[in-house]
Each structure stands twice: as C-alpha cells, then as structure tokens.
C-alpha cells in the first residue's frame, strides 16, 4: 500500500496557540496543523471528512458524527483526510472542569452536535445564552460514550519495527511469530510488548490500524469493497461487521454525513 510507517515520537519544540480555538474551518484533505498546545480545553467536531490528532501517546481518529476532546496542555498535531469542515469550541479549564486527561473520541448525539455547532459559531446570540449552552455542552460531554478509536504509539524499537511492517502492507498476513523473527524478538516477548507497551493484544491492535486506514480511505470516497481489501479484511462483509460493531453504523452511511 505504500503507507507511511509509525515511528516512536520525536521530541520537538511546542508552539503555544491560544487564538482561533473557537470557530468553523474548512480544509482540504492532507492539510496539517503542526504540533502545538493550548491553555484551554478544546472539542473538535468534523461535520465532514476525518480528523486525526496525534500526541506522544498515540493517534486518535474521528469520522463524522464523532468528536475529539483535546485537554489543556496536551502537545498535539492535527491531520485531515478528505475535504473536512470542522467545528471547534474552547473551554477555560478553570471554569469548565472535565476529567479527561488524554485526547478522547466522543460519540456525538444530535443534541451534542447542535450544541457544538452553535457554540462554535454563535452568530448574534447574547453572550449569556452562549455561556449557558456551553454548560449544557460540557454536561453532555460528561455523559457521552467514549469510542475505542485510539492507536497507541509503540515506544519499544522492536515493537515499532513490527508495527511498521504490518502497516506497510495491510493486505499481508503477519503472525506474531513472523514479526518476531523479522525484528529479533521471540513470539512471547513480542506478545508481551503489545500488552505492556500498547495496552492491547496484537489482534486488537491490528483491528485498530485497519480501522484507522479504512476511515482515511473512506474520507477519499473509496468504495467499501476497495477499502476492505486494502485494509486486510478477507471480505467486505467482514469489514462491515467490524465497522458496525465499533462505530454503530455501516461504512455505507459514511458517504452521507449529516449537515445542517
């Protein structure tokens, strides 16, 4: 597939950004916002396209009808897949405390969606009304289901190399033993590293990497059959089943995101 490999994070200078954290923005696929941080919490909702947020800890990906919570102080970068319109709302952590210490993908109900859209672009609404809507928005966030759409960053060099081998061509079938022989680790060691370094088993990680790439391809309007094959599923129905169990809908609904 020629997909870029995942490497351990590189420490770099972080830029503090505290302007334009609330608003609406449209960007082309492939657009990036370089690594930065801000003093406020931020909720970002892609009404169309796909948004990925990467920190040293991993990558979180949000398709339409999902939102990304980014906590204050978290160094991160954004990448967009497919033409993306996204709504962003910033919150002063001293006024709106939320107990989410890491970026988190949140399921977006119709009510939460309308709150994010309105608070990101309130128009002529009085400030007092917008402030009340923000309180309701935060309350909805606290009660919204979190989504398992995090791809952890491998820190062990052998594990990082193994992950890169899989990601290079998702159509190739790798066992843990196969990967271990390529990276100089026993099957037992590599199995342990997936659990301790990534917090999941190899099959669980493989499903996550497939889903992440599937969402990127769907954002480019690729057919479901093509996406299923390129991401390593044996059949389109197998892909659809995993997608439905993870996201609660079929990939066919992806092509028609809800817009106001």
mmCIF file of C-alpha atoms in Angstrom:
data_model
loop_
_atom_site.group_PDB
_atom_site.id
_atom_site.type_symbol
_atom_site.label_atom_id
_atom_site.label_comp_id
_atom_site.label_asym_id
_atom_site.label_seq_id
_atom_site.Cartn_x
_atom_site.Cartn_y
_atom_site.Cartn_z
ATOM 1 C CA UNK A 1 0.000 0.000 0.000
ATOM 2 C CA UNK A 2 2.959 2.325 0.444
ATOM 3 C CA UNK A 3 1.514 3.737 3.668
ATOM 4 C CA UNK A 4 3.882 5.629 5.989
ATOM 5 C CA UNK A 5 5.252 3.637 8.912
ATOM 6 C CA UNK A 6 4.681 4.629 12.502
ATOM 7 C CA UNK A 7 7.820 5.595 14.406
ATOM 8 C CA UNK A 8 8.493 6.442 18.034
ATOM 9 C CA UNK A 9 7.714 10.109 18.747
ATOM 10 C CA UNK A 10 10.348 12.770 18.238
ATOM 11 C CA UNK A 11 10.559 15.383 20.959
ATOM 12 C CA UNK A 12 10.297 18.861 19.496
ATOM 13 C CA UNK A 13 9.556 22.451 20.418
ATOM 14 C CA UNK A 14 5.869 23.042 21.074
ATOM 15 C CA UNK A 15 4.114 26.214 19.988
ATOM 16 C CA UNK A 16 1.527 27.728 22.329
ATOM 17 C CA UNK A 17 -1.647 28.606 20.430
ATOM 18 C CA UNK A 18 -4.437 30.450 22.205
ATOM 19 C CA UNK A 19 -6.120 32.202 19.265
ATOM 20 C CA UNK A 20 -8.923 31.000 16.995
ATOM 21 C CA UNK A 21 -9.669 27.929 19.118
ATOM 22 C CA UNK A 22 -13.400 28.524 18.711
ATOM 23 C CA UNK A 23 -14.858 28.672 15.212
ATOM 24 C CA UNK A 24 -15.573 26.826 11.975
ATOM 25 C CA UNK A 25 -12.945 25.922 9.397
ATOM 26 C CA UNK A 26 -12.871 24.095 6.054
ATOM 27 C CA UNK A 27 -9.659 22.424 4.876
ATOM 28 C CA UNK A 28 -8.568 20.165 2.035
ATOM 29 C CA UNK A 29 -7.581 16.550 2.552
ATOM 30 C CA UNK A 30 -3.944 16.210 3.596
ATOM 31 C CA UNK A 31 -3.949 19.511 5.497
ATOM 32 C CA UNK A 32 -1.928 19.523 8.723
ATOM 33 C CA UNK A 33 -1.811 21.734 11.783
ATOM 34 C CA UNK A 34 1.673 21.376 13.222
ATOM 35 C CA UNK A 35 2.452 20.277 16.746
ATOM 36 C CA UNK A 36 1.265 22.773 19.343
ATOM 37 C CA UNK A 37 -0.585 23.108 22.626
ATOM 38 C CA UNK A 38 -3.067 25.480 24.194
ATOM 39 C CA UNK A 39 -4.061 26.539 27.674
ATOM 40 C CA UNK A 40 -7.731 25.808 27.090
ATOM 41 C CA UNK A 41 -9.591 22.543 26.596
ATOM 42 C CA UNK A 42 -10.917 22.058 23.067
ATOM 43 C CA UNK A 43 -13.649 19.961 21.473
ATOM 44 C CA UNK A 44 -13.336 19.466 17.696
ATOM 45 C CA UNK A 45 -16.161 18.035 15.599
ATOM 46 C CA UNK A 46 -15.666 17.130 11.905
ATOM 47 C CA UNK A 47 -19.025 17.578 10.172
ATOM 48 C CA UNK A 48 -17.404 16.031 7.092
ATOM 49 C CA UNK A 49 -14.082 14.338 6.395
ATOM 50 C CA UNK A 50 -11.861 12.710 9.012
ATOM 51 C CA UNK A 51 -9.728 14.319 11.714
ATOM 52 C CA UNK A 52 -6.729 12.650 13.362
ATOM 53 C CA UNK A 53 -4.977 14.034 16.439
ATOM 54 C CA UNK A 54 -1.525 12.726 17.364
ATOM 55 C CA UNK A 55 0.391 13.077 20.638
ATOM 56 C CA UNK A 56 3.389 11.201 22.032
ATOM 57 C CA UNK A 57 0.852 8.770 23.460
ATOM 58 C CA UNK A 58 -0.844 7.817 20.199
ATOM 59 C CA UNK A 59 -3.255 8.831 17.452
ATOM 60 C CA UNK A 60 -6.999 9.336 17.839
ATOM 61 C CA UNK A 61 -9.201 9.461 14.756
ATOM 62 C CA UNK A 62 -12.685 10.936 14.430
ATOM 63 C CA UNK A 63 -15.012 10.416 11.461
ATOM 64 C CA UNK A 64 -18.243 12.400 11.054
ATOM 65 C CA UNK A 65 -20.634 12.029 13.994
ATOM 66 C CA UNK A 66 -17.692 11.705 16.359
ATOM 67 C CA UNK A 67 -15.805 14.482 18.135
ATOM 68 C CA UNK A 68 -12.330 14.769 19.624
ATOM 69 C CA UNK A 69 -11.700 16.144 23.100
ATOM 70 C CA UNK A 70 -8.236 17.702 23.477
ATOM 71 C CA UNK A 71 -7.300 18.584 27.072
ATOM 72 C CA UNK A 72 -5.465 21.718 28.094
ATOM 73 C CA UNK A 73 -1.674 21.422 27.872
ATOM 74 C CA UNK A 74 -1.592 18.363 25.601
ATOM 75 C CA UNK A 75 1.027 18.716 22.860
ATOM 76 C CA UNK A 76 -0.619 17.535 19.645
ATOM 77 C CA UNK A 77 -0.905 17.898 15.891
ATOM 78 C CA UNK A 78 -3.893 17.620 13.545
ATOM 79 C CA UNK A 79 -4.171 15.900 10.191
ATOM 80 C CA UNK A 80 -7.228 15.928 7.952
ATOM 81 C CA UNK A 81 -8.341 13.274 5.468
ATOM 82 C CA UNK A 82 -10.738 14.178 2.683
ATOM 83 C CA UNK A 83 -12.356 17.627 2.408
ATOM 84 C CA UNK A 84 -13.112 18.458 6.031
ATOM 85 C CA UNK A 85 -15.325 21.024 7.673
ATOM 86 C CA UNK A 86 -14.809 21.093 11.414
ATOM 87 C CA UNK A 87 -16.287 22.977 14.342
ATOM 88 C CA UNK A 88 -14.135 23.829 17.346
ATOM 89 C CA UNK A 89 -15.057 25.110 20.804
ATOM 90 C CA UNK A 90 -12.550 26.101 23.508
ATOM 91 C CA UNK A 91 -13.183 25.952 27.258
ATOM 92 C CA UNK A 92 -11.357 27.585 30.153
ATOM 93 C CA UNK A 93 -10.382 24.609 32.379
ATOM 94 C CA UNK A 94 -10.856 26.764 35.469
ATOM 95 C CA UNK A 95 -14.474 27.411 34.545
ATOM 96 C CA UNK A 96 -15.329 24.119 32.828
ATOM 97 C CA UNK A 97 -13.508 21.250 34.589
ATOM 98 C CA UNK A 98 -13.574 17.947 32.681
ATOM 99 C CA UNK A 99 -11.858 14.793 33.932
ATOM 100 C CA UNK A 100 -10.390 13.678 30.601
ATOM 101 C CA UNK A 101 -6.598 13.842 30.849
ATOM 102 C CA UNK A 102 -5.902 12.473 27.344
ATOM 103 C CA UNK A 103 -7.429 13.143 23.939
ATOM 104 C CA UNK A 104 -10.668 11.196 23.656
ATOM 105 C CA UNK A 105 -13.031 10.329 20.808
ATOM 106 C CA UNK A 106 -16.629 11.022 21.822
ATOM 107 C CA UNK A 107 -19.875 9.778 20.278
ATOM 108 C CA UNK A 108 -21.935 12.751 19.111
ATOM 109 C CA UNK A 109 -25.678 12.700 19.734
ATOM 110 C CA UNK A 110 -27.958 15.040 17.746
ATOM 111 C CA UNK A 111 -28.166 17.340 20.789
ATOM 112 C CA UNK A 112 -24.395 17.424 21.316
ATOM 113 C CA UNK A 113 -23.869 18.068 17.619
ATOM 114 C CA UNK A 114 -26.190 21.097 17.663
ATOM 115 C CA UNK A 115 -24.532 22.435 20.807
ATOM 116 C CA UNK A 116 -21.044 22.187 19.279
ATOM 117 C CA UNK A 117 -22.165 23.813 16.024
ATOM 118 C CA UNK A 118 -23.956 26.656 17.804
ATOM 119 C CA UNK A 119 -21.152 27.331 20.298
ATOM 120 C CA UNK A 120 -18.531 27.277 17.532
ATOM 121 C CA UNK A 121 -20.432 29.927 15.565
ATOM 122 C CA UNK A 122 -22.963 31.637 17.844
ATOM 123 C CA UNK A 123 -23.709 34.496 15.487
ATOM 124 C CA UNK A 124 -25.784 37.166 17.215
ATOM 125 C CA UNK A 125 -26.682 35.103 20.282
ATOM 126 C CA UNK A 126 -26.181 37.025 23.543
ATOM 127 C CA UNK A 127 -23.045 36.057 25.469
ATOM 128 C CA UNK A 128 -25.138 34.972 28.457
ATOM 129 C CA UNK A 129 -27.054 32.487 26.303
ATOM 130 C CA UNK A 130 -23.864 31.114 24.751
ATOM 131 C CA UNK A 131 -22.409 30.654 28.250
ATOM 132 C CA UNK A 132 -25.473 28.635 29.271
ATOM 133 C CA UNK A 133 -25.189 26.499 26.131
ATOM 134 C CA UNK A 134 -21.544 25.807 26.951
ATOM 135 C CA UNK A 135 -22.560 24.489 30.376
ATOM 136 C CA UNK A 136 -25.048 22.130 28.727
ATOM 137 C CA UNK A 137 -22.401 21.109 26.163
ATOM 138 C CA UNK A 138 -19.944 20.146 28.892
ATOM 139 C CA UNK A 139 -22.671 18.222 30.723
ATOM 140 C CA UNK A 140 -23.436 16.311 27.525
ATOM 141 C CA UNK A 141 -19.732 15.556 27.044
ATOM 142 C CA UNK A 142 -19.501 14.048 30.509
ATOM 143 C CA UNK A 143 -22.322 11.640 29.651
ATOM 144 C CA UNK A 144 -21.319 10.811 26.059
ATOM 145 C CA UNK A 145 -19.860 7.362 25.336
ATOM 146 C CA UNK A 146 -16.135 7.250 24.644
ATOM 147 C CA UNK A 147 -15.104 5.500 21.422
ATOM 148 C CA UNK A 148 -12.264 2.974 21.087
ATOM 149 C CA UNK A 149 -10.526 4.777 18.216
ATOM 150 C CA UNK A 150 -7.070 5.261 19.702
ATOM 151 C CA UNK A 151 -3.965 3.861 18.030
ATOM 152 C CA UNK A 152 -1.179 3.802 20.660
ATOM 153 C CA UNK A 153 2.355 4.814 19.724
ATOM 154 C CA UNK A 154 4.893 1.982 20.166
ATOM 155 C CA UNK A 155 7.945 3.026 22.165
ATOM 156 C CA UNK A 156 9.979 -0.188 22.155
ATOM 157 C CA UNK A 157 12.118 -0.246 18.987
ATOM 158 C CA UNK A 158 11.317 -3.881 18.201
ATOM 159 C CA UNK A 159 7.618 -3.274 18.603
ATOM 160 C CA UNK A 160 7.773 -0.107 16.493
ATOM 161 C CA UNK A 161 9.521 -2.046 13.724
ATOM 162 C CA UNK A 162 6.926 -4.827 13.911
ATOM 163 C CA UNK A 163 4.073 -2.314 13.704
ATOM 164 C CA UNK A 164 5.700 -0.626 10.709
ATOM 165 C CA UNK A 165 5.940 -3.969 8.891
ATOM 166 C CA UNK A 166 2.220 -4.566 9.339
ATOM 167 C CA UNK A 167 1.227 -1.026 8.398
ATOM 168 C CA UNK A 168 3.386 -1.045 5.270
ATOM 169 C CA UNK A 169 1.018 -3.542 3.633
ATOM 170 C CA UNK A 170 -2.192 -4.340 5.495
ATOM 171 C CA UNK A 171 -3.116 -6.984 2.914
ATOM 172 C CA UNK A 172 -0.225 -9.178 4.069
ATOM 173 C CA UNK A 173 -0.979 -11.625 6.879
ATOM 174 C CA UNK A 174 1.579 -11.475 9.703
ATOM 175 C CA UNK A 175 1.575 -13.687 12.775
ATOM 176 C CA UNK A 176 3.330 -12.576 15.952
ATOM 177 C CA UNK A 177 5.902 -15.316 15.336
ATOM 178 C CA UNK A 178 6.551 -13.984 11.801
ATOM 179 C CA UNK A 179 7.026 -10.466 13.115
ATOM 180 C CA UNK A 180 9.260 -11.652 15.940
ATOM 181 C CA UNK A 181 11.624 -13.358 13.515
ATOM 182 C CA UNK A 182 11.891 -10.150 11.461
ATOM 183 C CA UNK A 183 12.581 -7.834 14.404
ATOM 184 C CA UNK A 184 14.721 -10.144 16.551
ATOM 185 C CA UNK A 185 12.248 -10.893 19.330
ATOM 186 C CA UNK A 186 10.612 -14.104 20.447
ATOM 187 C CA UNK A 187 6.889 -14.601 19.952
ATOM 188 C CA UNK A 188 6.433 -14.484 23.719
ATOM 189 C CA UNK A 189 8.388 -11.224 24.043
ATOM 190 C CA UNK A 190 6.506 -9.516 21.231
ATOM 191 C CA UNK A 191 3.162 -10.673 22.621
ATOM 192 C CA UNK A 192 4.122 -9.202 25.992
ATOM 193 C CA UNK A 193 5.241 -5.923 24.395
ATOM 194 C CA UNK A 194 1.890 -5.451 22.681
ATOM 195 C CA UNK A 195 0.163 -5.810 26.044
ATOM 196 C CA UNK A 196 2.562 -3.688 28.118
ATOM 197 C CA UNK A 197 3.531 -1.002 25.577
ATOM 198 C CA UNK A 198 0.238 -0.713 23.686
ATOM 199 C CA UNK A 199 -2.302 -1.880 26.263
ATOM 200 C CA UNK A 200 -3.869 -4.344 23.825
ATOM 201 C CA UNK A 201 -3.242 -7.655 22.120
ATOM 202 C CA UNK A 202 -1.781 -7.950 18.637
ATOM 203 C CA UNK A 203 -5.180 -8.835 17.066
ATOM 204 C CA UNK A 204 -6.768 -5.843 18.817
ATOM 205 C CA UNK A 205 -4.023 -3.507 17.579
ATOM 206 C CA UNK A 206 -4.283 -4.924 14.043
ATOM 207 C CA UNK A 207 -8.023 -4.195 14.038
ATOM 208 C CA UNK A 208 -7.338 -0.616 15.178
ATOM 209 C CA UNK A 209 -4.738 0.037 12.478
ATOM 210 C CA UNK A 210 -7.090 -1.381 9.854
ATOM 211 C CA UNK A 211 -9.949 0.825 11.049
ATOM 212 C CA UNK A 212 -7.754 3.934 11.074
ATOM 213 C CA UNK A 213 -6.683 3.356 7.489
ATOM 214 C CA UNK A 214 -10.219 2.417 6.456
ATOM 215 C CA UNK A 215 -11.550 5.730 7.764
ATOM 216 C CA UNK A 216 -8.872 7.619 5.835
ATOM 217 C CA UNK A 217 -9.750 5.817 2.596
ATOM 218 C CA UNK A 218 -13.486 6.307 3.104
ATOM 219 C CA UNK A 219 -12.791 10.036 3.508
ATOM 220 C CA UNK A 220 -11.335 9.913 -0.013
ATOM 221 C CA UNK A 221 -14.612 8.395 -1.331
ATOM 222 C CA UNK A 222 -13.089 4.985 -1.924
ATOM 223 C CA UNK A 223 -15.620 2.143 -2.451
ATOM 224 C CA UNK A 224 -16.288 -0.114 0.530
ATOM 225 C CA UNK A 225 -15.055 -3.192 -1.357
ATOM 226 C CA UNK A 226 -11.771 -1.455 -2.183
ATOM 227 C CA UNK A 227 -11.324 -0.269 1.401
ATOM 228 C CA UNK A 228 -11.981 -3.743 2.792
ATOM 229 C CA UNK A 229 -9.340 -5.283 0.523
ATOM 230 C CA UNK A 230 -6.699 -2.587 1.003
ATOM 231 C CA UNK A 231 -7.041 -2.756 4.782
ATOM 232 C CA UNK A 232 -6.666 -6.519 5.007
ATOM 233 C CA UNK A 233 -10.179 -7.850 5.549
ATOM 234 C CA UNK A 234 -10.927 -11.142 3.815
ATOM 235 C CA UNK A 235 -14.345 -9.962 2.613
ATOM 236 C CA UNK A 236 -16.325 -6.709 2.526
ATOM 237 C CA UNK A 237 -18.863 -8.254 4.909
ATOM 238 C CA UNK A 238 -16.106 -8.893 7.474
ATOM 239 C CA UNK A 239 -15.086 -5.231 7.245
ATOM 240 C CA UNK A 240 -18.691 -4.034 7.524
ATOM 241 C CA UNK A 241 -19.223 -6.190 10.618
ATOM 242 C CA UNK A 242 -16.164 -4.763 12.418
ATOM 243 C CA UNK A 243 -17.091 -1.230 11.376
ATOM 244 C CA UNK A 244 -20.655 -1.624 12.634
ATOM 245 C CA UNK A 245 -19.562 -3.109 15.967
ATOM 246 C CA UNK A 246 -17.063 -0.285 16.513
ATOM 247 C CA UNK A 247 -18.970 2.732 15.205
ATOM 248 C CA UNK A 248 -22.594 1.631 15.397
ATOM 249 C CA UNK A 249 -23.269 2.163 11.689
ATOM 250 C CA UNK A 250 -22.192 0.767 8.342
ATOM 251 C CA UNK A 251 -19.420 2.306 6.211
ATOM 252 C CA UNK A 252 -22.055 2.976 3.545
ATOM 253 C CA UNK A 253 -23.562 5.692 5.748
ATOM 254 C CA UNK A 254 -20.170 7.407 5.843
ATOM 255 C CA UNK A 255 -20.659 8.880 2.386
ATOM 256 C CA UNK A 256 -23.585 10.990 3.579
ATOM 257 C CA UNK A 257 -22.587 12.841 6.778
ATOM 258 C CA UNK A 258 -25.280 14.869 8.473
ATOM 259 C CA UNK A 259 -25.077 18.583 7.726
ATOM 260 C CA UNK A 260 -27.179 21.412 8.992
#
